[in-house]
mmCIF file of C-alpha atoms (C1' of nucleotides) in Angstrom:
data_model
loop_
_atom_site.group_PDB
_atom_site.id
_atom_site.type_symbol
_atom_site.label_atom_id
_atom_site.label_comp_id
_atom_site.label_asym_id
_atom_site.label_seq_id
_atom_site.Cartn_x
_atom_site.Cartn_y
_atom_site.Cartn_z
ATOM 1 C CA UNK A 16 0.000 0.000 0.000
ATOM 2 C CA UNK A 17 1.940 2.937 -1.273
ATOM 3 C CA UNK A 18 1.519 6.253 0.380
ATOM 4 C CA UNK A 19 1.906 9.431 -1.550
ATOM 5 C CA UNK A 20 3.466 11.356 1.235
ATOM 6 C CA UNK A 21 4.883 14.756 0.603
ATOM 7 C CA UNK A 22 4.859 16.160 4.092
ATOM 8 C CA UNK A 23 7.858 14.209 5.281
ATOM 9 C CA UNK A 24 9.813 15.386 2.288
ATOM 10 C CA UNK A 25 8.814 18.907 3.100
ATOM 11 C CA UNK A 26 10.266 18.598 6.583
ATOM 12 C CA UNK A 27 13.475 17.194 5.224
ATOM 13 C CA UNK A 28 13.759 19.997 2.755
ATOM 14 C CA UNK A 29 13.147 22.611 5.376
ATOM 15 C CA UNK A 30 15.492 20.952 7.806
ATOM 16 C CA UNK A 31 18.284 20.838 5.280
ATOM 17 C CA UNK A 32 17.760 24.342 4.132
ATOM 18 C CA UNK A 33 20.875 26.421 4.399
ATOM 19 C CA UNK A 34 18.737 29.511 4.363
ATOM 20 C CA UNK A 35 16.691 29.644 7.538
ATOM 21 C CA UNK A 36 13.288 30.956 6.831
ATOM 22 C CA UNK A 37 12.878 29.466 3.403
ATOM 23 C CA UNK A 38 10.028 27.196 2.775
ATOM 24 C CA UNK A 39 10.335 24.556 0.091
ATOM 25 C CA UNK A 40 9.217 27.105 -2.443
ATOM 26 C CA UNK A 41 11.660 29.715 -1.308
ATOM 27 C CA UNK A 42 9.151 32.469 -0.766
ATOM 28 C CA UNK A 43 9.271 33.128 2.913
ATOM 29 C CA UNK A 44 11.275 36.163 3.709
ATOM 30 C CA UNK A 45 8.541 38.570 2.923
ATOM 31 C CA UNK A 46 6.731 37.453 6.003
ATOM 32 C CA UNK A 47 9.810 37.875 8.118
ATOM 33 C CA UNK A 48 9.384 41.482 7.234
ATOM 34 C CA UNK A 49 5.797 41.384 8.271
ATOM 35 C CA UNK A 50 6.543 39.860 11.597
ATOM 36 C CA UNK A 51 8.949 42.643 12.364
ATOM 37 C CA UNK A 52 6.237 45.109 11.639
ATOM 38 C CA UNK A 53 4.502 43.803 14.760
ATOM 39 C CA UNK A 54 1.340 43.270 12.815
ATOM 40 C CA UNK A 55 1.984 39.595 12.497
ATOM 41 C CA UNK A 56 -1.311 37.936 13.063
ATOM 42 C CA UNK A 57 -0.103 35.229 10.776
ATOM 43 C CA UNK A 58 2.718 32.899 11.631
ATOM 44 C CA UNK A 59 4.008 29.488 10.858
ATOM 45 C CA UNK A 60 1.974 26.923 12.657
ATOM 46 C CA UNK A 61 3.812 23.726 12.040
ATOM 47 C CA UNK A 62 3.288 20.901 9.680
ATOM 48 C CA UNK A 63 1.142 17.934 10.264
ATOM 49 C CA UNK A 64 2.716 14.623 9.468
ATOM 50 C CA UNK A 65 -0.294 12.872 8.090
ATOM 51 C CA UNK A 66 1.518 9.645 7.487
ATOM 52 C CA UNK A 67 2.548 9.187 11.086
ATOM 53 C CA UNK A 68 -0.054 11.250 12.814
ATOM 54 C CA UNK A 69 2.071 13.779 14.646
ATOM 55 C CA UNK A 70 3.139 17.331 14.255
ATOM 56 C CA UNK A 71 6.586 18.688 13.688
ATOM 57 C CA UNK A 72 6.350 20.850 16.735
ATOM 58 C CA UNK A 73 9.777 22.345 16.386
ATOM 59 C CA UNK A 74 9.190 23.516 12.877
ATOM 60 C CA UNK A 75 8.398 27.095 13.809
ATOM 61 C CA UNK A 76 11.734 27.316 15.547
ATOM 62 C CA UNK A 77 13.511 25.797 12.588
ATOM 63 C CA UNK A 78 12.061 28.364 10.292
ATOM 64 C CA UNK A 79 11.954 31.308 12.640
ATOM 65 C CA UNK A 80 9.742 33.126 10.247
ATOM 66 C CA UNK A 81 6.119 33.723 9.516
ATOM 67 C CA UNK A 82 4.352 32.181 6.606
ATOM 68 C CA UNK A 83 1.642 29.796 5.740
ATOM 69 C CA UNK A 84 2.861 26.369 4.869
ATOM 70 C CA UNK A 85 1.235 24.319 2.167
ATOM 71 C CA UNK A 86 0.459 20.899 3.443
ATOM 72 C CA UNK A 87 -0.623 17.896 1.518
ATOM 73 C CA UNK A 88 -3.031 15.287 2.640
ATOM 74 C CA UNK A 89 -1.469 12.036 1.542
ATOM 75 C CA UNK A 90 -3.571 9.403 -0.025
ATOM 76 C CA UNK A 91 -2.996 5.734 -0.147
ATOM 77 C CA UNK A 92 -3.296 4.286 -3.591
ATOM 78 C CA UNK A 93 -6.500 2.564 -2.632
ATOM 79 C CA UNK A 94 -8.026 5.998 -2.395
ATOM 80 C CA UNK A 95 -8.398 6.103 1.349
ATOM 81 C CA UNK A 96 -7.401 9.245 3.057
ATOM 82 C CA UNK A 97 -4.772 8.743 5.718
ATOM 83 C CA UNK A 98 -5.821 11.634 7.883
ATOM 84 C CA UNK A 99 -8.138 14.391 6.906
ATOM 85 C CA UNK A 100 -8.497 16.070 10.243
ATOM 86 C CA UNK A 101 -6.096 18.883 9.819
ATOM 87 C CA UNK A 102 -8.122 21.157 11.892
ATOM 88 C CA UNK A 103 -8.869 19.137 14.939
ATOM 89 C CA UNK A 104 -5.563 17.346 14.897
ATOM 90 C CA UNK A 105 -7.076 14.064 15.741
ATOM 91 C CA UNK A 106 -7.312 10.868 13.776
ATOM 92 C CA UNK A 107 -10.027 10.838 11.213
ATOM 93 C CA UNK A 108 -12.379 7.987 10.838
ATOM 94 C CA UNK A 109 -11.566 5.994 7.744
ATOM 95 C CA UNK A 110 -13.360 7.238 4.688
ATOM 96 C CA UNK A 111 -14.675 10.067 6.761
ATOM 97 C CA UNK A 112 -14.874 12.301 3.771
ATOM 98 C CA UNK A 113 -16.888 11.080 0.890
ATOM 99 C CA UNK A 114 -16.432 13.501 -1.914
ATOM 100 C CA UNK A 115 -18.202 13.514 -5.184
ATOM 101 C CA UNK A 116 -16.419 15.304 -7.939
ATOM 102 C CA UNK A 117 -18.032 18.005 -9.992
ATOM 103 C CA UNK A 118 -18.015 15.653 -12.951
ATOM 104 C CA UNK A 119 -20.134 13.384 -10.855
ATOM 105 C CA UNK A 120 -22.491 16.235 -10.197
ATOM 106 C CA UNK A 121 -22.663 17.050 -13.872
ATOM 107 C CA UNK A 122 -23.451 13.463 -14.671
ATOM 108 C CA UNK A 123 -26.060 13.489 -12.000
ATOM 109 C CA UNK A 124 -27.524 16.658 -13.458
ATOM 110 C CA UNK A 125 -27.652 15.023 -16.873
ATOM 111 C CA UNK A 126 -29.577 12.166 -15.435
ATOM 112 C CA UNK A 127 -31.786 14.602 -13.667
ATOM 113 C CA UNK A 128 -32.551 16.461 -16.895
ATOM 114 C CA UNK A 129 -33.253 13.250 -18.736
ATOM 115 C CA UNK A 130 -35.587 12.186 -16.016
ATOM 116 C CA UNK A 131 -37.397 15.499 -16.121
ATOM 117 C CA UNK A 132 -37.758 15.393 -19.892
ATOM 118 C CA UNK A 133 -39.036 11.862 -19.978
ATOM 119 C CA UNK A 134 -41.439 12.118 -17.139
ATOM 120 C CA UNK A 135 -45.012 12.834 -18.136
ATOM 121 C CA UNK A 136 -46.348 12.063 -14.726
ATOM 122 C CA UNK A 137 -47.185 14.454 -11.949
ATOM 123 C CA UNK A 138 -44.601 16.482 -10.127
ATOM 124 C CA UNK A 139 -44.329 14.243 -7.120
ATOM 125 C CA UNK A 140 -43.694 11.166 -9.135
ATOM 126 C CA UNK A 141 -41.201 13.082 -11.201
ATOM 127 C CA UNK A 142 -39.332 14.098 -8.108
ATOM 128 C CA UNK A 143 -39.316 10.561 -6.834
ATOM 129 C CA UNK A 144 -37.913 9.376 -10.116
ATOM 130 C CA UNK A 145 -35.219 11.985 -10.000
ATOM 131 C CA UNK A 146 -34.277 11.040 -6.488
ATOM 132 C CA UNK A 147 -34.080 7.402 -7.430
ATOM 133 C CA UNK A 148 -31.850 8.265 -10.345
ATOM 134 C CA UNK A 149 -29.656 10.332 -8.128
ATOM 135 C CA UNK A 150 -29.354 7.554 -5.629
ATOM 136 C CA UNK A 151 -28.630 4.939 -8.245
ATOM 137 C CA UNK A 152 -26.051 7.115 -9.877
ATOM 138 C CA UNK A 153 -24.294 7.845 -6.631
ATOM 139 C CA UNK A 154 -24.349 4.221 -5.618
ATOM 140 C CA UNK A 155 -22.952 2.916 -8.862
ATOM 141 C CA UNK A 156 -20.352 5.539 -9.466
ATOM 142 C CA UNK A 157 -17.068 5.041 -7.735
ATOM 143 C CA UNK A 158 -16.073 8.326 -6.310
ATOM 144 C CA UNK A 159 -12.675 9.523 -7.209
ATOM 145 C CA UNK A 160 -10.786 11.771 -4.855
ATOM 146 C CA UNK A 161 -8.821 14.685 -6.096
ATOM 147 C CA UNK A 162 -5.510 15.504 -4.452
ATOM 148 C CA UNK A 163 -5.875 17.977 -1.680
ATOM 149 C CA UNK A 164 -3.702 20.746 -0.448
ATOM 150 C CA UNK A 165 -4.304 22.216 2.965
ATOM 151 C CA UNK A 166 -3.084 25.576 4.158
ATOM 152 C CA UNK A 167 -3.036 26.383 7.840
ATOM 153 C CA UNK A 168 -2.954 30.107 8.212
ATOM 154 C CA UNK A 169 -3.386 32.510 11.031
ATOM 155 C CA UNK A 170 -5.870 35.001 9.803
ATOM 156 C CA UNK A 171 -8.648 37.177 11.054
ATOM 157 C CA UNK A 172 -10.715 36.519 7.968
ATOM 158 C CA UNK A 173 -12.191 33.133 7.203
ATOM 159 C CA UNK A 174 -12.391 33.212 3.449
ATOM 160 C CA UNK A 175 -9.000 34.308 2.199
ATOM 161 C CA UNK A 176 -8.688 35.828 -1.227
ATOM 162 C CA UNK A 177 -6.636 33.470 -3.359
ATOM 163 C CA UNK A 178 -7.119 34.859 -6.818
ATOM 164 C CA UNK A 179 -10.028 32.702 -7.871
ATOM 165 C CA UNK A 180 -13.725 33.248 -7.678
ATOM 166 C CA UNK A 181 -15.675 30.895 -5.457
ATOM 167 C CA UNK A 182 -19.309 30.190 -4.848
ATOM 168 C CA UNK A 183 -20.299 28.963 -1.453
ATOM 169 C CA UNK A 184 -22.523 25.946 -1.742
ATOM 170 C CA UNK A 185 -22.759 24.721 1.775
ATOM 171 C CA UNK A 186 -21.942 25.162 5.397
ATOM 172 C CA UNK A 187 -21.903 22.523 8.051
ATOM 173 C CA UNK A 188 -21.342 22.415 11.743
ATOM 174 C CA UNK A 189 -18.218 20.451 12.544
ATOM 175 C CA UNK A 190 -18.206 17.892 15.272
ATOM 176 C CA UNK A 191 -16.238 18.975 18.336
ATOM 177 C CA UNK A 192 -15.854 22.462 16.982
ATOM 178 C CA UNK A 193 -17.892 25.610 17.552
ATOM 179 C CA UNK A 194 -16.871 26.868 14.136
ATOM 180 C CA UNK A 195 -18.713 25.801 10.989
ATOM 181 C CA UNK A 196 -17.034 24.482 7.854
ATOM 182 C CA UNK A 197 -17.809 26.249 4.622
ATOM 183 C CA UNK A 198 -17.794 24.610 1.211
ATOM 184 C CA UNK A 199 -16.836 26.535 -1.889
ATOM 185 C CA UNK A 200 -16.751 25.642 -5.554
ATOM 186 C CA UNK A 201 -14.839 27.472 -8.254
ATOM 187 C CA UNK A 202 -17.297 29.577 -10.235
ATOM 188 C CA UNK A 203 -15.546 28.963 -13.520
ATOM 189 C CA UNK A 204 -17.474 26.621 -15.777
ATOM 190 C CA UNK A 205 -15.810 23.267 -16.314
ATOM 191 C CA UNK A 206 -13.502 23.844 -13.369
ATOM 192 C CA UNK A 207 -14.207 21.333 -10.650
ATOM 193 C CA UNK A 208 -11.996 22.733 -7.922
ATOM 194 C CA UNK A 209 -13.493 22.893 -4.485
ATOM 195 C CA UNK A 210 -12.280 24.165 -1.208
ATOM 196 C CA UNK A 211 -13.263 23.867 2.394
ATOM 197 C CA UNK A 212 -12.656 26.585 4.897
ATOM 198 C CA UNK A 213 -12.797 26.028 8.590
ATOM 199 C CA UNK A 214 -11.430 27.626 11.688
ATOM 200 C CA UNK A 215 -9.495 25.586 14.183
ATOM 201 C CA UNK A 216 -11.258 25.223 17.475
ATOM 202 C CA UNK A 217 -7.963 24.560 19.230
ATOM 203 C CA UNK A 218 -6.681 27.867 17.930
ATOM 204 C CA UNK A 219 -9.506 30.090 16.723
ATOM 205 C CA UNK A 220 -7.048 32.429 15.086
ATOM 206 C CA UNK A 221 -6.131 29.686 12.644
ATOM 207 C CA UNK A 222 -7.946 29.115 9.382
ATOM 208 C CA UNK A 223 -7.547 25.848 7.538
ATOM 209 C CA UNK A 224 -8.214 26.044 3.823
ATOM 210 C CA UNK A 225 -8.291 22.766 1.954
ATOM 211 C CA UNK A 226 -8.176 22.853 -1.816
ATOM 212 C CA UNK A 227 -9.355 19.887 -3.821
ATOM 213 C CA UNK A 228 -8.631 19.491 -7.490
ATOM 214 C CA UNK A 229 -6.771 21.664 -9.923
ATOM 215 C CA UNK A 230 -7.974 24.737 -11.705
ATOM 216 C CA UNK A 231 -8.393 24.315 -15.428
ATOM 217 C CA UNK A 232 -8.069 28.023 -16.059
ATOM 218 C CA UNK A 233 -5.854 30.928 -15.056
ATOM 219 C CA UNK A 234 -6.708 33.058 -12.112
ATOM 220 C CA UNK A 235 -9.278 35.637 -13.149
ATOM 221 C CA UNK A 236 -8.321 38.085 -10.445
ATOM 222 C CA UNK A 237 -4.584 38.495 -10.166
ATOM 223 C CA UNK A 238 -2.931 41.279 -12.080
ATOM 224 C CA UNK A 239 0.339 39.770 -13.229
ATOM 225 C CA UNK A 240 2.212 42.971 -12.588
ATOM 226 C CA UNK A 241 1.467 42.592 -8.927
ATOM 227 C CA UNK A 242 3.253 39.297 -8.585
ATOM 228 C CA UNK A 243 6.817 40.290 -8.207
ATOM 229 C CA UNK A 244 7.727 38.097 -5.275
ATOM 230 C CA UNK A 245 9.441 41.048 -3.718
ATOM 231 C CA UNK A 246 9.530 41.311 0.050
ATOM 232 C CA UNK A 247 6.555 42.909 1.615
ATOM 233 C CA UNK A 248 6.941 46.522 2.321
ATOM 234 C CA UNK A 249 6.490 47.779 5.864
ATOM 235 C CA UNK A 250 2.815 48.012 6.655
ATOM 236 C CA UNK A 251 1.235 50.990 8.248
ATOM 237 C CA UNK A 252 -2.055 49.317 9.002
ATOM 238 C CA UNK A 253 -3.575 45.927 9.482
ATOM 239 C CA UNK A 254 -5.519 46.507 6.298
ATOM 240 C CA UNK A 255 -2.323 47.009 4.354
ATOM 241 C CA UNK A 256 -0.900 43.898 5.864
ATOM 242 C CA UNK A 257 -4.002 41.923 5.131
ATOM 243 C CA UNK A 258 -3.925 43.054 1.546
ATOM 244 C CA UNK A 259 -0.318 41.999 1.163
ATOM 245 C CA UNK A 260 -0.957 38.758 2.932
ATOM 246 C CA UNK A 261 -3.830 37.977 0.646
ATOM 247 C CA UNK A 262 -1.614 38.593 -2.332
ATOM 248 C CA UNK A 263 0.997 36.307 -0.865
ATOM 249 C CA UNK A 264 -1.659 33.699 -0.318
ATOM 250 C CA UNK A 265 -2.654 33.965 -3.960
ATOM 251 C CA UNK A 266 0.937 33.603 -4.993
ATOM 252 C CA UNK A 267 1.347 30.514 -2.904
ATOM 253 C CA UNK A 268 -1.712 28.887 -4.335
ATOM 254 C CA UNK A 269 -0.763 29.840 -7.844
ATOM 255 C CA UNK A 270 2.657 28.371 -7.365
ATOM 256 C CA UNK A 271 1.250 25.284 -5.789
ATOM 257 C CA UNK A 272 -1.271 24.820 -8.547
ATOM 258 C CA UNK A 273 1.372 25.295 -11.184
ATOM 259 C CA UNK A 274 3.743 22.892 -9.536
ATOM 260 C CA UNK A 275 1.004 20.426 -8.902
ATOM 261 C CA UNK A 276 -0.054 20.293 -12.504
ATOM 262 C CA UNK A 277 3.476 20.234 -13.818
ATOM 263 C CA UNK A 278 4.697 17.521 -11.495
ATOM 264 C CA UNK A 279 1.739 15.188 -11.631
ATOM 265 C CA UNK A 280 0.723 16.150 -8.163
ATOM 266 C CA UNK A 281 0.686 14.536 -5.683
ATOM 267 C CA UNK A 282 4.295 13.720 -6.154
ATOM 268 C CA UNK A 283 6.392 11.764 -3.743
ATOM 269 C CA UNK A 284 9.924 12.476 -4.770
ATOM 270 C CA UNK A 285 11.314 15.880 -3.983
ATOM 271 C CA UNK A 286 10.128 19.363 -3.445
ATOM 272 C CA UNK A 287 10.809 21.825 -6.183
ATOM 273 C CA UNK A 288 13.302 23.847 -4.204
ATOM 274 C CA UNK A 289 16.194 22.288 -6.058
ATOM 275 C CA UNK A 290 14.504 22.943 -9.339
ATOM 276 C CA UNK A 291 13.938 26.542 -8.493
ATOM 277 C CA UNK A 292 17.079 27.391 -6.641
ATOM 278 C CA UNK A 293 19.892 24.941 -6.943
ATOM 279 C CA UNK A 294 19.760 24.122 -10.594
ATOM 280 C CA UNK A 295 19.695 27.219 -12.757
ATOM 281 C CA UNK A 296 19.419 25.214 -15.935
ATOM 282 C CA UNK A 297 16.405 23.354 -14.752
ATOM 283 C CA UNK A 298 14.993 26.499 -13.298
ATOM 284 C CA UNK A 299 15.223 28.296 -16.583
ATOM 285 C CA UNK A 300 13.548 25.475 -18.426
ATOM 286 C CA UNK A 301 10.973 25.199 -15.722
ATOM 287 C CA UNK A 302 10.129 28.858 -15.836
ATOM 288 C CA UNK A 303 10.076 28.868 -19.564
ATOM 289 C CA UNK A 304 7.317 26.346 -19.448
ATOM 290 C CA UNK A 305 5.531 27.868 -16.504
ATOM 291 C CA UNK A 306 5.490 31.581 -16.899
ATOM 292 C CA UNK A 307 3.487 32.218 -13.762
ATOM 293 C CA UNK A 308 6.354 31.053 -11.636
ATOM 294 C CA UNK A 309 8.338 34.016 -12.730
ATOM 295 C CA UNK A 310 5.839 36.094 -10.924
ATOM 296 C CA UNK A 311 5.697 33.936 -7.882
ATOM 297 C CA UNK A 312 9.244 32.983 -7.072
ATOM 298 C CA UNK A 313 11.241 35.793 -5.490
ATOM 299 C CA UNK A 314 13.817 37.154 -7.864
ATOM 300 C CA UNK A 315 16.634 36.745 -5.376
ATOM 301 C CA UNK A 316 15.863 33.047 -5.249
ATOM 302 C CA UNK A 317 16.131 32.695 -8.959
ATOM 303 C CA UNK A 318 19.577 34.221 -9.003
ATOM 304 C CA UNK A 319 21.004 31.894 -6.389
ATOM 305 C CA UNK A 320 22.991 28.823 -7.202
ATOM 306 C "C1'" DC B 12 -31.788 40.965 -12.892
ATOM 307 C "C1'" DG B 13 -28.050 37.962 -12.375
ATOM 308 C "C1'" DG B 14 -24.856 36.210 -9.263
ATOM 309 C "C1'" DT B 15 -23.959 34.864 -4.510
ATOM 310 C "C1'" DT B 16 -25.112 33.403 0.158
ATOM 311 C "C1'" DT B 17 -27.954 31.131 3.481
ATOM 312 C "C1'" DT B 18 -29.952 27.209 5.297
ATOM 313 C "C1'" DG B 19 -32.844 23.199 5.870
ATOM 314 C "C1'" DA B 20 -33.226 18.826 3.719
ATOM 315 C "C1'" DC B 21 -31.329 14.960 1.691
ATOM 316 C "C1'" DC B 22 -27.952 11.327 0.868
ATOM 317 C "C1'" DA B 23 -23.890 8.166 1.486
ATOM 318 C "C1'" DG B 24 -20.906 5.902 4.332
ATOM 319 C "C1'" DC B 25 -19.580 4.175 8.584
ATOM 320 C "C1'" DG B 26 -19.817 2.202 13.332
ATOM 321 C "C1'" DC B 27 -22.474 -0.077 16.613
ATOM 322 C "C1'" DG C 27 -31.501 -1.322 11.175
ATOM 323 C "C1'" DC C 28 -30.400 2.846 13.398
ATOM 324 C "C1'" DG C 29 -27.946 6.900 14.515
ATOM 325 C "C1'" DC C 30 -24.252 9.949 13.510
ATOM 326 C "C1'" DT C 31 -21.454 12.772 10.524
ATOM 327 C "C1'" DG C 32 -19.675 14.885 6.347
ATOM 328 C "C1'" DG C 33 -20.853 16.483 1.896
ATOM 329 C "C1'" DT C 34 -24.148 18.267 -1.417
ATOM 330 C "C1'" DC C 35 -28.449 20.104 -3.224
ATOM 331 C "C1'" DA C 36 -31.654 23.599 -4.131
ATOM 332 C "C1'" DA C 37 -35.096 27.060 -2.979
ATOM 333 C "C1'" DA C 38 -35.317 31.373 -0.913
ATOM 334 C "C1'" DA C 39 -33.131 35.448 0.488
ATOM 335 C "C1'" DC C 40 -29.838 38.769 -0.274
ATOM 336 C "C1'" DC C 41 -27.019 42.125 -2.758
ATOM 337 C "C1'" DG C 42 -24.807 45.186 -6.139
#
DNA sequence: CGGTTTTGACCAGCGC
DNA sequence: GCGCTGGTCAAAACCG
């Protein structure tokens, strides 16, 4: 039973980093600046080791910086999630999350439409038919799970701007938590990316955002000129900071999406730090193929060898 | 008026 | 079979 485990690799990468404060993507120092501005309501929280069920508690000290760390929920090849409870930091029940993909929903909608068109009976019977179709469809169709990426971020706002447009389609109370979980779907047609947003009850200042799937379109919001990767400038207000943080968050997700799609995410070999930093040749080729990264990766990182 | 949010209902999967 | 929980649906409300 192979586990696609990226979190352990992330720790190794961070631990071996010769540049304290770099995350595996090399875009951390901006938030060092923020922390010094004493407005730092966001900080590194640690990384959950999903494979072994414990946290790397010393990670904040290793990094000595503030940032949000992308975390990956590993999946076994049989499709079972190893541990989905990022928020509550407790073991999840097996198969606790049953997720139907948007393609499933579309298929279901097709069936629904067919049922509606065919039915000549009264409304009630029509509805019953539709429900039966829905049930049959859901029962027969094996649900496929998309790879997930979870961000733990200290933030005062629940729904962080990440450059994409989302439609909220549900909200549920979470067991053992006073904070509800919100469900969002990307508004772009044919894009089946979803995300869940929930606030940690162990640390209410922490927001856990879990992305599922990969966008099939570029971000509709981000102005490319704004993605320089330059360090954050000193902030004069929490609003300024929030704005810069949100931009950073967008950058991180963009980078993660780009890497994910380019490296057949979830990958289980190495983090892209070497690609981006240690191997200029690879970096150049990489950036040539993935123009967005030029906006995301700090320029000083690209120059290093 | 069109897009988004809210919210109660429904469903699937799991444990007992 | 029953109850619990997470995820989704969809009608109504809301908003710009």
